[in-house]
Coordinates of C-alpha atoms and ligand atoms in Angstrom, one line a residue:
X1 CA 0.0 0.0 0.0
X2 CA 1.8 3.5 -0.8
X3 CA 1.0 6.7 1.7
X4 CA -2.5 7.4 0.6
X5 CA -5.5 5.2 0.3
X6 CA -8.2 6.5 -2.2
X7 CA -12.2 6.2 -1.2
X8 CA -15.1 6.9 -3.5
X9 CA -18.4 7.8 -1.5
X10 CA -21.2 9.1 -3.5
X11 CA -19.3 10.0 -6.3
X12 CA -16.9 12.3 -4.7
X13 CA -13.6 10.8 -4.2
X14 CA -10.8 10.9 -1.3
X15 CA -7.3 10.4 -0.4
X16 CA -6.7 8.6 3.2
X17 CA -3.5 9.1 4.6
X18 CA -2.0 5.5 5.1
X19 CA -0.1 4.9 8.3
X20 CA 2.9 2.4 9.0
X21 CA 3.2 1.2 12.3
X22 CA 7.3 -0.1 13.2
X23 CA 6.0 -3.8 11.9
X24 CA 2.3 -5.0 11.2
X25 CA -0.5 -3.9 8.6
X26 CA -0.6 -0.3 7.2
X27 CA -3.2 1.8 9.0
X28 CA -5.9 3.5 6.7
X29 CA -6.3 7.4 8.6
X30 CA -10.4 7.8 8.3
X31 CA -10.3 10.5 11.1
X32 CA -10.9 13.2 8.6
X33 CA -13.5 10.7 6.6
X34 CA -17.0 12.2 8.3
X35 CA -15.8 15.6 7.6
X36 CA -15.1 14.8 4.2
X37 CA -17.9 12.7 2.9
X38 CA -20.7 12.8 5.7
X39 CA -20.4 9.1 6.1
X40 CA -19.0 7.1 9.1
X41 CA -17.3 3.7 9.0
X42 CA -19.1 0.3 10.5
X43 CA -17.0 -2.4 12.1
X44 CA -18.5 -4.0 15.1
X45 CA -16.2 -5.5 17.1
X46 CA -13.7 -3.5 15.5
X47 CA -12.4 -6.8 13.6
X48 CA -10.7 -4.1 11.0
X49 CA -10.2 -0.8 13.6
X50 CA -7.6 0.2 15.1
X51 CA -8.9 2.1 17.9
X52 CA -5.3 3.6 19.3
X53 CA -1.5 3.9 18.8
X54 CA 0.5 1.5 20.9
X55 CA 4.1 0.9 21.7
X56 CA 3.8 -1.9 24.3
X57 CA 2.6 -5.6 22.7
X58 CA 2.4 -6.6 19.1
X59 CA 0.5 -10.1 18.1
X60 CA 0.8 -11.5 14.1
X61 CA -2.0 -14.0 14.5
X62 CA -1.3 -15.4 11.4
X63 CA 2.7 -16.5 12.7
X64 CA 1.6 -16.9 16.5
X65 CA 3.8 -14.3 17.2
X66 CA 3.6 -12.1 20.9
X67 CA 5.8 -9.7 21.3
X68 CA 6.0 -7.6 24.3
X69 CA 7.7 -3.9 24.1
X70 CA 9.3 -6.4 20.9
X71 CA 10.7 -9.3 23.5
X72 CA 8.8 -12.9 22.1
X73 CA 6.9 -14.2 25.2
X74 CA 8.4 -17.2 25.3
X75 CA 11.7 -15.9 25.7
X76 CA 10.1 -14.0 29.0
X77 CA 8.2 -16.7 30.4
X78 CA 11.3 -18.7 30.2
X79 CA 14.2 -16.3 31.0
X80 CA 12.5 -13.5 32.8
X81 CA 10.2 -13.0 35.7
X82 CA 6.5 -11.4 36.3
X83 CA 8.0 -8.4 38.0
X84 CA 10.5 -7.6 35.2
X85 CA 8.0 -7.9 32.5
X86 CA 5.7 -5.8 34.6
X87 CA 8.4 -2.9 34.5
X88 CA 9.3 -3.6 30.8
X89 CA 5.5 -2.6 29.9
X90 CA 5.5 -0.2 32.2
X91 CA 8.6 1.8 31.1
X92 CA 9.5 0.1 28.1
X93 CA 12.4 -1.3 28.5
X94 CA 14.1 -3.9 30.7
X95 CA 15.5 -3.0 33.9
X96 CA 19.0 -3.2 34.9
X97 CA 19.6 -5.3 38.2
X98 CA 19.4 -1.8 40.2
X99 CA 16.2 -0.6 39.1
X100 CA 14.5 -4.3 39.1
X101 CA 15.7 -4.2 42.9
X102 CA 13.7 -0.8 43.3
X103 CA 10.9 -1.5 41.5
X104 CA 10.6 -4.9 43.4
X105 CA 10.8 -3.3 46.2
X106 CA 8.3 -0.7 45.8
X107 CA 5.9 -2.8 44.8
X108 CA 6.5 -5.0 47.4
X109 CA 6.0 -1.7 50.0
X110 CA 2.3 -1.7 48.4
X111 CA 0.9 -4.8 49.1
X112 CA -1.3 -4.0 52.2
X113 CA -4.7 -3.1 51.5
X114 CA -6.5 0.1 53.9
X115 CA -7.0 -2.2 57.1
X116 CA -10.6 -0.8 56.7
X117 CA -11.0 -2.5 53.3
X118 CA -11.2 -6.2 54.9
X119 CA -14.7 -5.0 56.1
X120 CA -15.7 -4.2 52.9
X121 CA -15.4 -8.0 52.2
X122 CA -18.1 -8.8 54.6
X123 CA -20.7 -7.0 52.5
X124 CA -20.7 -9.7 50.2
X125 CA -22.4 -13.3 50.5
X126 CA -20.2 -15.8 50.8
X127 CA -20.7 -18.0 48.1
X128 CA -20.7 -14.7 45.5
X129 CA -18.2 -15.1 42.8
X130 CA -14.9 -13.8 43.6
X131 CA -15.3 -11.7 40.1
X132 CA -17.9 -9.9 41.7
X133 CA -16.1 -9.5 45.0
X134 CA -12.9 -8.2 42.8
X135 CA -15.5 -5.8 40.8
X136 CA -16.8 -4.6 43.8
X137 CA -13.6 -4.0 45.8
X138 CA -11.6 -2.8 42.8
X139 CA -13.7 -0.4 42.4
X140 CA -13.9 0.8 46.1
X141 CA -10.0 1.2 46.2
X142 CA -10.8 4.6 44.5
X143 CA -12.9 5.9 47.8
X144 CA -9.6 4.5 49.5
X145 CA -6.1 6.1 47.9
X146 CA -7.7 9.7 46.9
X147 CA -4.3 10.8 46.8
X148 CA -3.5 9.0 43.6
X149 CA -6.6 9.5 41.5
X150 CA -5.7 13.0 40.2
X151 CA -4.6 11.7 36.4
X152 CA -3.1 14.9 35.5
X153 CA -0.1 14.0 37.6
X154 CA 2.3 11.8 36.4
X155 CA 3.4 10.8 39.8
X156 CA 0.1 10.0 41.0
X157 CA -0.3 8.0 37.9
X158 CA 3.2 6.0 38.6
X159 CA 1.8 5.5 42.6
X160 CA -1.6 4.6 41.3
X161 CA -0.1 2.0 39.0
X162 CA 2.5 0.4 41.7
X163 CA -0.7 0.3 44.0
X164 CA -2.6 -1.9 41.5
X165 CA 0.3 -4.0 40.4
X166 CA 0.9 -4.6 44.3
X167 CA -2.5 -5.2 45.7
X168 CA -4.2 -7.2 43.1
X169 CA -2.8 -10.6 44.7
X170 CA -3.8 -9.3 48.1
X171 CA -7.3 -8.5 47.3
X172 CA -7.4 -11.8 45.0
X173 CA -6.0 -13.9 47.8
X174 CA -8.8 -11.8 49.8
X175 CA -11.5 -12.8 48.0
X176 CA -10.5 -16.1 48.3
X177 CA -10.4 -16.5 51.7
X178 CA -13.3 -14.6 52.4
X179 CA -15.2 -17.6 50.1
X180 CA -13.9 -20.0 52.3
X181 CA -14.5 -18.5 55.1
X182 CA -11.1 -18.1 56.8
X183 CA -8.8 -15.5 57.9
X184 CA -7.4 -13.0 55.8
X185 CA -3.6 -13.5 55.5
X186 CA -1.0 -10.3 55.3
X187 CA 1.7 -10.1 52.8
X188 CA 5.1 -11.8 53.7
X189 CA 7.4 -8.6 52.1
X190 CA 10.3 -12.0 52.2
X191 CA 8.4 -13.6 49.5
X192 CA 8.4 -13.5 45.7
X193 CA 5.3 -11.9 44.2
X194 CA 4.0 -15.3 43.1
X195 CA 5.4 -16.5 46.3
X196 CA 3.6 -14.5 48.3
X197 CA 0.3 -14.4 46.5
X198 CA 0.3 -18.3 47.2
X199 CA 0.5 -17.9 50.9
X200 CA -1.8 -15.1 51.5
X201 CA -4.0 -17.6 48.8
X202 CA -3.4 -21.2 50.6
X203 CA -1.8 -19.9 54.0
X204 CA -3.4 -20.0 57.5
X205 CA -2.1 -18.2 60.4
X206 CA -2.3 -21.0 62.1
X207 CA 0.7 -23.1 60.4
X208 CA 3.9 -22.2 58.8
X209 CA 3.7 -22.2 55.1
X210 CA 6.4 -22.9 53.0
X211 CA 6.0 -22.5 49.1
X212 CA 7.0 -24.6 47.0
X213 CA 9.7 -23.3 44.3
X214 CA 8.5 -24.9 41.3
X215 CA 4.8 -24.4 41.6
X216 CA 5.7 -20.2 42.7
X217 CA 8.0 -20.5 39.1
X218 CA 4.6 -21.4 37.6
X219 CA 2.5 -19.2 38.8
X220 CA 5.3 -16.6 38.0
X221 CA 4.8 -17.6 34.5
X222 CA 1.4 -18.1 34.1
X223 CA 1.4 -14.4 35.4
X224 CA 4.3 -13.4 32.4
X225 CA 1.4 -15.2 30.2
X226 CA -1.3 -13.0 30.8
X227 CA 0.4 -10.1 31.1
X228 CA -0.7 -8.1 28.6
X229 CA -2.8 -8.7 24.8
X230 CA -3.0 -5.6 22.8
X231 CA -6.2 -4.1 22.2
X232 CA -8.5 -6.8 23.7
X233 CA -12.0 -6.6 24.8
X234 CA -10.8 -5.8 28.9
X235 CA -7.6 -3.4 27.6
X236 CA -10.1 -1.5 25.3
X237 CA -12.5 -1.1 27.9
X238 CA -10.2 0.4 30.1
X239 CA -8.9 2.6 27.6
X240 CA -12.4 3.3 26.4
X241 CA -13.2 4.0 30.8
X242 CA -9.9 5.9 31.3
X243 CA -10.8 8.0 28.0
X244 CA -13.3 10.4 30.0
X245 CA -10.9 11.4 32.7
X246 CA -11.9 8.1 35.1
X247 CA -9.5 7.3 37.8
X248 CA -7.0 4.4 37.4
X249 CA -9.0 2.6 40.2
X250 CA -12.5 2.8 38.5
X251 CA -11.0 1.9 34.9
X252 CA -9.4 -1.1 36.3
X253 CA -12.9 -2.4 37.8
X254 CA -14.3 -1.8 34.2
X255 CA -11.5 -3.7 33.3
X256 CA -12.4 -6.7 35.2
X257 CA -16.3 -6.7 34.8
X258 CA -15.1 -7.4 30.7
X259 CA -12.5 -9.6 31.7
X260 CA -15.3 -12.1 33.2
X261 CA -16.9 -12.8 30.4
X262 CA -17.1 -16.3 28.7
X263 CA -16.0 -15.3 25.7
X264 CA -13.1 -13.4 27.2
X265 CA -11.3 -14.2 30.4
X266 CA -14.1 -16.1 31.5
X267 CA -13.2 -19.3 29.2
X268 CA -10.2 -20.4 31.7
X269 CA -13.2 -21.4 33.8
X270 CA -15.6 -22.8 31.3
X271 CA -12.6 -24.9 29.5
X272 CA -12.5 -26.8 32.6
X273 CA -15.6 -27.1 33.4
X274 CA -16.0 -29.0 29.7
X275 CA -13.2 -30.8 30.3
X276 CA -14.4 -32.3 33.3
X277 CA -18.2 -32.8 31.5
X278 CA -16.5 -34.3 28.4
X279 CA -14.6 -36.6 31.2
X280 CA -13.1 -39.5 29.0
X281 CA -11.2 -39.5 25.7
X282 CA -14.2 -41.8 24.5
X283 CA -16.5 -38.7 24.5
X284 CA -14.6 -36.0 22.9
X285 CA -16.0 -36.6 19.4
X286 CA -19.4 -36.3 20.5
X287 CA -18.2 -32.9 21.9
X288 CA -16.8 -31.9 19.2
X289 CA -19.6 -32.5 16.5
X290 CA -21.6 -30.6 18.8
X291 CA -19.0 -27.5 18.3
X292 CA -19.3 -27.9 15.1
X293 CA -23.0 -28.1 14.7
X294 CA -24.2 -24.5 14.1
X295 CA -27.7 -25.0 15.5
X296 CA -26.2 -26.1 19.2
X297 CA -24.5 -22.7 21.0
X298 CA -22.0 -25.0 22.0
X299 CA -18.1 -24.0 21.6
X300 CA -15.0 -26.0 22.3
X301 CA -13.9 -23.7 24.8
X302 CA -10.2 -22.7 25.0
X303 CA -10.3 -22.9 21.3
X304 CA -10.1 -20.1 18.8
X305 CA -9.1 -16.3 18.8
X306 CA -10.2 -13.4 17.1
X307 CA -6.5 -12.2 16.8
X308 CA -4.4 -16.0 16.4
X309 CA -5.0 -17.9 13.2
X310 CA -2.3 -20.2 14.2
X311 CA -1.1 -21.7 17.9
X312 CA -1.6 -19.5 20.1
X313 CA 2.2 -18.9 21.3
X314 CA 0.9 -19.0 25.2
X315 CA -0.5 -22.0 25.1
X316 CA 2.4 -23.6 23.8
X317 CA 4.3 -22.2 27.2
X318 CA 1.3 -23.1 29.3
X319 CA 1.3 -27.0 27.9
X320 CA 5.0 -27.2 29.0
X321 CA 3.4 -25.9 32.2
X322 CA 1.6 -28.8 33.4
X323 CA 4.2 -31.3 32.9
X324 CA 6.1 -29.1 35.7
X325 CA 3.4 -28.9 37.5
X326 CA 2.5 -32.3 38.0
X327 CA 5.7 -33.5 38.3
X328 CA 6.5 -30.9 41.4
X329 CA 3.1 -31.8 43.1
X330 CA 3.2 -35.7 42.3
X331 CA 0.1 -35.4 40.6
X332 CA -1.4 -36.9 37.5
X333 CA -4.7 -35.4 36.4
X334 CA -6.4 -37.5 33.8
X335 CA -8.3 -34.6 32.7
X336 CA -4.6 -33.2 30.9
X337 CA -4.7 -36.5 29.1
X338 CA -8.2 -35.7 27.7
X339 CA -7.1 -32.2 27.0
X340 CA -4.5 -33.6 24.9
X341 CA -6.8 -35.7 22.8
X342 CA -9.5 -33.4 22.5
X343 CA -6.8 -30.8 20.7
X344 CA -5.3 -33.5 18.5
X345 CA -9.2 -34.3 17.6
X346 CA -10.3 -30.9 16.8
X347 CA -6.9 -29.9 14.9
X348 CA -7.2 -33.1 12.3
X349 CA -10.7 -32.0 12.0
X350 CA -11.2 -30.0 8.9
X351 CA -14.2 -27.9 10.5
X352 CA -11.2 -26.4 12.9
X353 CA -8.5 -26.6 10.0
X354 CA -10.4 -24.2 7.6
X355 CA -11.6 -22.3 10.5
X356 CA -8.2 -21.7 11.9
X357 CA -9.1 -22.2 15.2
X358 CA -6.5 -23.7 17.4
X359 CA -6.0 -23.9 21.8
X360 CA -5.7 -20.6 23.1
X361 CA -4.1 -19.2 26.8
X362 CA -7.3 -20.7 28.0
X363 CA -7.4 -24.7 26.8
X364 CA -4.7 -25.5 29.5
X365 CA -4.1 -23.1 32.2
X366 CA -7.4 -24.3 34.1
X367 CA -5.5 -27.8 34.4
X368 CA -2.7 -26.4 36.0
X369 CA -4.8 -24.0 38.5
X370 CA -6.4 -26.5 39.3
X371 CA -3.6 -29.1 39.9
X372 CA -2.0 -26.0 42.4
X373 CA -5.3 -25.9 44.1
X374 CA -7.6 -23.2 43.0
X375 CA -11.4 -23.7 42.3
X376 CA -12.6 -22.8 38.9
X377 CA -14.2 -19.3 40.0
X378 CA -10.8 -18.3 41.0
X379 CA -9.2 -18.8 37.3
X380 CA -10.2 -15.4 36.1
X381 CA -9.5 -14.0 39.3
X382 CA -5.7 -14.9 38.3
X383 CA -6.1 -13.7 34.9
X384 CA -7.4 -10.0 36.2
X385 CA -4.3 -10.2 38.9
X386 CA -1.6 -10.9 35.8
X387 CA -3.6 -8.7 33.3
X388 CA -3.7 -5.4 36.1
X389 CA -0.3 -4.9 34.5
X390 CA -1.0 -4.6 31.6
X391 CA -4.2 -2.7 31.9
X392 CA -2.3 -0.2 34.0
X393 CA 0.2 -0.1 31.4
X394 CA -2.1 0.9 28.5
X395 CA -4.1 3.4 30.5
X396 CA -0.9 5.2 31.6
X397 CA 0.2 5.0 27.5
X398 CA -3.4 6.7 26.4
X399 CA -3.0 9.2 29.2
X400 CA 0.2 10.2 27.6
X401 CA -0.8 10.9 24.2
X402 CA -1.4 14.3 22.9
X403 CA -4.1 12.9 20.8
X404 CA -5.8 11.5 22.9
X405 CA -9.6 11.9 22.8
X406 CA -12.9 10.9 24.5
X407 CA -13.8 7.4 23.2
X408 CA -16.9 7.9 21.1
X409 CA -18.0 5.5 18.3
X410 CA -20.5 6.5 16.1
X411 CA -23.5 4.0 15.3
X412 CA -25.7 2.8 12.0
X413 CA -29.2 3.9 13.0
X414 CA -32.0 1.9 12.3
X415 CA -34.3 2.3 14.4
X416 CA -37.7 4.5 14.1
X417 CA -37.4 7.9 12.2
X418 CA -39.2 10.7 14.3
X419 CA -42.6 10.4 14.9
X420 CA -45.1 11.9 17.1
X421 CA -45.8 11.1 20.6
X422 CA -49.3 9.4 21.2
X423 CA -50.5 9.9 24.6
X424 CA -51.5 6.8 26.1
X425 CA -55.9 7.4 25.9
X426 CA -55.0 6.9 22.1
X427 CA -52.6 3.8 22.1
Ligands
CMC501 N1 -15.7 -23.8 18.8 C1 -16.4 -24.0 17.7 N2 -16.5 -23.1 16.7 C2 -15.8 -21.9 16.9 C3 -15.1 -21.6 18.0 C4 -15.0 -22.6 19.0 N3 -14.3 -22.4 20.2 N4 -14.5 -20.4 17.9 C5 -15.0 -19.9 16.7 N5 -15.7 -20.8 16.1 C6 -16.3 -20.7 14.8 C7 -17.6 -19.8 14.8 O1 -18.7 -20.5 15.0 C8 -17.5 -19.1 13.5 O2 -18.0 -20.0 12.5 P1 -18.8 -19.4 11.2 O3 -17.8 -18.6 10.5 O4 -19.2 -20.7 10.5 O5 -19.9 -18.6 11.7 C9 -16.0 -19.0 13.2 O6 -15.4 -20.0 14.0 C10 -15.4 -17.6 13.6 O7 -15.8 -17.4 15.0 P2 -16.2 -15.9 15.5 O8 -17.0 -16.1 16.7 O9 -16.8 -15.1 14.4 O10 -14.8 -15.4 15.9 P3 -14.4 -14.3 16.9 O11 -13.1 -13.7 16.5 O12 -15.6 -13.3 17.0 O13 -14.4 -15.0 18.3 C11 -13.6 -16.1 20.2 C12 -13.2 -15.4 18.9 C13 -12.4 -16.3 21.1 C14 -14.7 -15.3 21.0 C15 -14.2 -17.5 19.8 O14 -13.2 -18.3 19.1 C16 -14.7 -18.3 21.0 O15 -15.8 -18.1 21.4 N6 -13.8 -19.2 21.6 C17 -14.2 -19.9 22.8 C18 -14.0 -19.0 24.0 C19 -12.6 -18.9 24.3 O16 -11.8 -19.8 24.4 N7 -12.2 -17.6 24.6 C20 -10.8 -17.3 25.1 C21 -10.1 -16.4 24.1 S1 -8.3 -16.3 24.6 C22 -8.3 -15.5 26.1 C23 -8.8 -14.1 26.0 O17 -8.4 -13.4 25.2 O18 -9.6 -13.8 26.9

């Protein structure tokens, strides 16, 4: 494509600046479009928009490829750790061993929650799902740290982001212990991030509790996994939140009531929950002609991406997962064995072949959550803690750009024309 795109609307015809981003498609510029023609673009779900400029991740679905601030995520979920990735979407690039030691340190210094917060915990019926408790309290850390809500101060914005980063695995950890109905547990400023996010998680005051180094390496990495994904449905609802002015606190709630979605983060949960009503390899094909059966709203879950056409680069890392896993906890669960089939199935099947649909983050992670111990309402509890990050991180990038404007998508109306009211004696 050369610099300028030509459009003919109603006879009149255009030139649309072309844009060319450091790798990826060109960009067709349509922000003068309206003003030029009268007529506005339609693209729901945005399957051909780009809705923002970003330097941070970059996905070719087509290769697999997940690049974050341009490092391939497999190189960070083997080499690297959560906390390193965090600050190499937060600033951009990776940390010498000085400022990793600060940054670790400061976020460590911002895992307590407000003492008073715990109470707010009690508001909520025990068996509510922990995405609504997460919502709810999320939300409320706004009416809690006033002093780091005024956006137009860049070091209100860098404490606002530290404070998310560091309490998301207390209030997850929270959440979780208020469902099962035992003590909160403080942060352990000794431990790893993972480390201590697994004993504030599984912990009781009552015993010692010593993490184990593989399974925190895990969680460490399925935390690297999730950090960040572009302009998904959560990360654009942020943006979209953050675009009116919102405080980082409220944006990151909005943030997490998309995240819970099936279709979205959601799917962790209901891939294991198939997998467990599938059961035995024997039943998977009767699973899967029901995916493919377009008058059943069944969907292989964990399977397909609106972004990757191929393997989905994190499931890859998150197969490799399990093995490591298991092996660490001396567990075997047959359900990994049926996961395993179920993908060979579905990818020799040409229904998934021409559809391009392959696992995604989702098909495996619930396995290994669930071999470490968490029930299946906690999975996108998880997902929201690793994903804070890079919410955080995209918020603080639109906040920074002098074009930044008000989210405000235009529609296709087709609904009544104007007509006069009838009062209700005539109706
Ligand atoms: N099982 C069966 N058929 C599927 C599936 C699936 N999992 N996913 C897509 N298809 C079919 C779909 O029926 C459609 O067929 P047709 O063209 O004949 O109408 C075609 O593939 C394209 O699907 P789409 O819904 O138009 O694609 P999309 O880009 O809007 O949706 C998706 C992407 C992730 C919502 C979808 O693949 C899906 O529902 N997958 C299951 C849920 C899931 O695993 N979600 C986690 C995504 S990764 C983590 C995250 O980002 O949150």
């Amino acid at each position: 494509m050369g610099d300028q795109a030509k459009l003919s609307v109603g006879g009149k015809e255009i030139d649309l600046p072309v844009l060319k981003g450091s790798v990826g498609p060109d960009v067709i510029d349509i922000r003068k479009l309206y003003a030029q023609t009268g007529a506005f673009t339609y693209d729901p779900g945005f399957t051909s928009t780009g809705s923002c400029e970003s330097a941070l991740t970059y996905i070719d679905g087509d290769e697999g490829v997940l690049l974050h601030r341009g490092y391939p995520i497999g190189q960070l979920a083997e080499q690297s750790s959560f906390l390193e990735v965090c600050y190499l979407l937060l600033n951009g690039e990776l940390p010498s061993q000085a400022e990793l030691g600060k940054f670790e340190h400061t976020i460590t210094r911002h895992t307590m929650v407000h003492e008073q917060l715990s109470s707010f915990f009690s508001g909520f019926r025990r068996d509510a799902h922990p995405m609504a408790v997460m919502c709810g309290v999320v939300g409320a850390l706004s009416a809690f740290y006033h002093d780091s809500t005024d956006i137009s101060d860049p070091v209100q914005r860098r404490i606002a982001s530290h404070r998310l980063i560091a309490k998301m695995p207390t209030i997850a950890a929270m959440a979780y212990k208020y469902s099962v109905g035992q003590p909160f547990v403080y942060p352990d400023n000794k431990l790893s991030y993972a480390g201590n996010f697994l004993k504030m998680t599984f912990g009781v005051p009552a015993e010692e509790y010593e993490v184990i180094p593989a399974v925190e390496k895990a969680m460490d990495r399925i935390f690297i996994l999730h950090a960040d994904h572009e302009q998904n449905a959560s990360t654009s609802t942020v943006r979209l939140a953050g675009s009116s002015g919102a405080n980082p606190f409220a944006c990151i709630a909005a943030g997490i009531a998309c995240l819970w979605g099936p279709a979205h983060g959601g799917a962790n949960e209901a891939c294991l929950n198939m997998l467990r009503e599938i059961g035995t390899p024997d039943k998977i094909p009767h699973f899967i002609e029901r995916a493919k059966d377009k008058n059943d709203p069944f969907r292989l879950m964990g399977f397909g991406h609106r972004v990757y056409k191929n393997y989905d680069p994190r499931a890859t890392v998150m197969q490799q997962t399990v093995r490591e896993v298991f092996d660490a906890l001396k567990v075997n669960d047959p359900l990994f064995e049926t996961a395993l089939r179920l993908e060979e199935l579905a990818r020799s099947d040409p229904y998934f072949i021409e559809k391009k649909l392959f696992p995604n983050v989702d098909f495996y992670s619930g396995i290994i959550l669930s071999a470490i111990g968490f029930p299946t309402e906690m999975f996108t509890v998880l997902f929201a803690l690793a994903r804070t990050v890079g919410w955080v991180a995209q918020w603080n990038e639109m906040i920074g750009d002098p074009g930044q404007k008000i989210g405000r998508p235009r529609q296709l109306y087709t609904g009544p024309t104007e007509r006069d009211y009838v009062p209700l004696s005539a109706r």
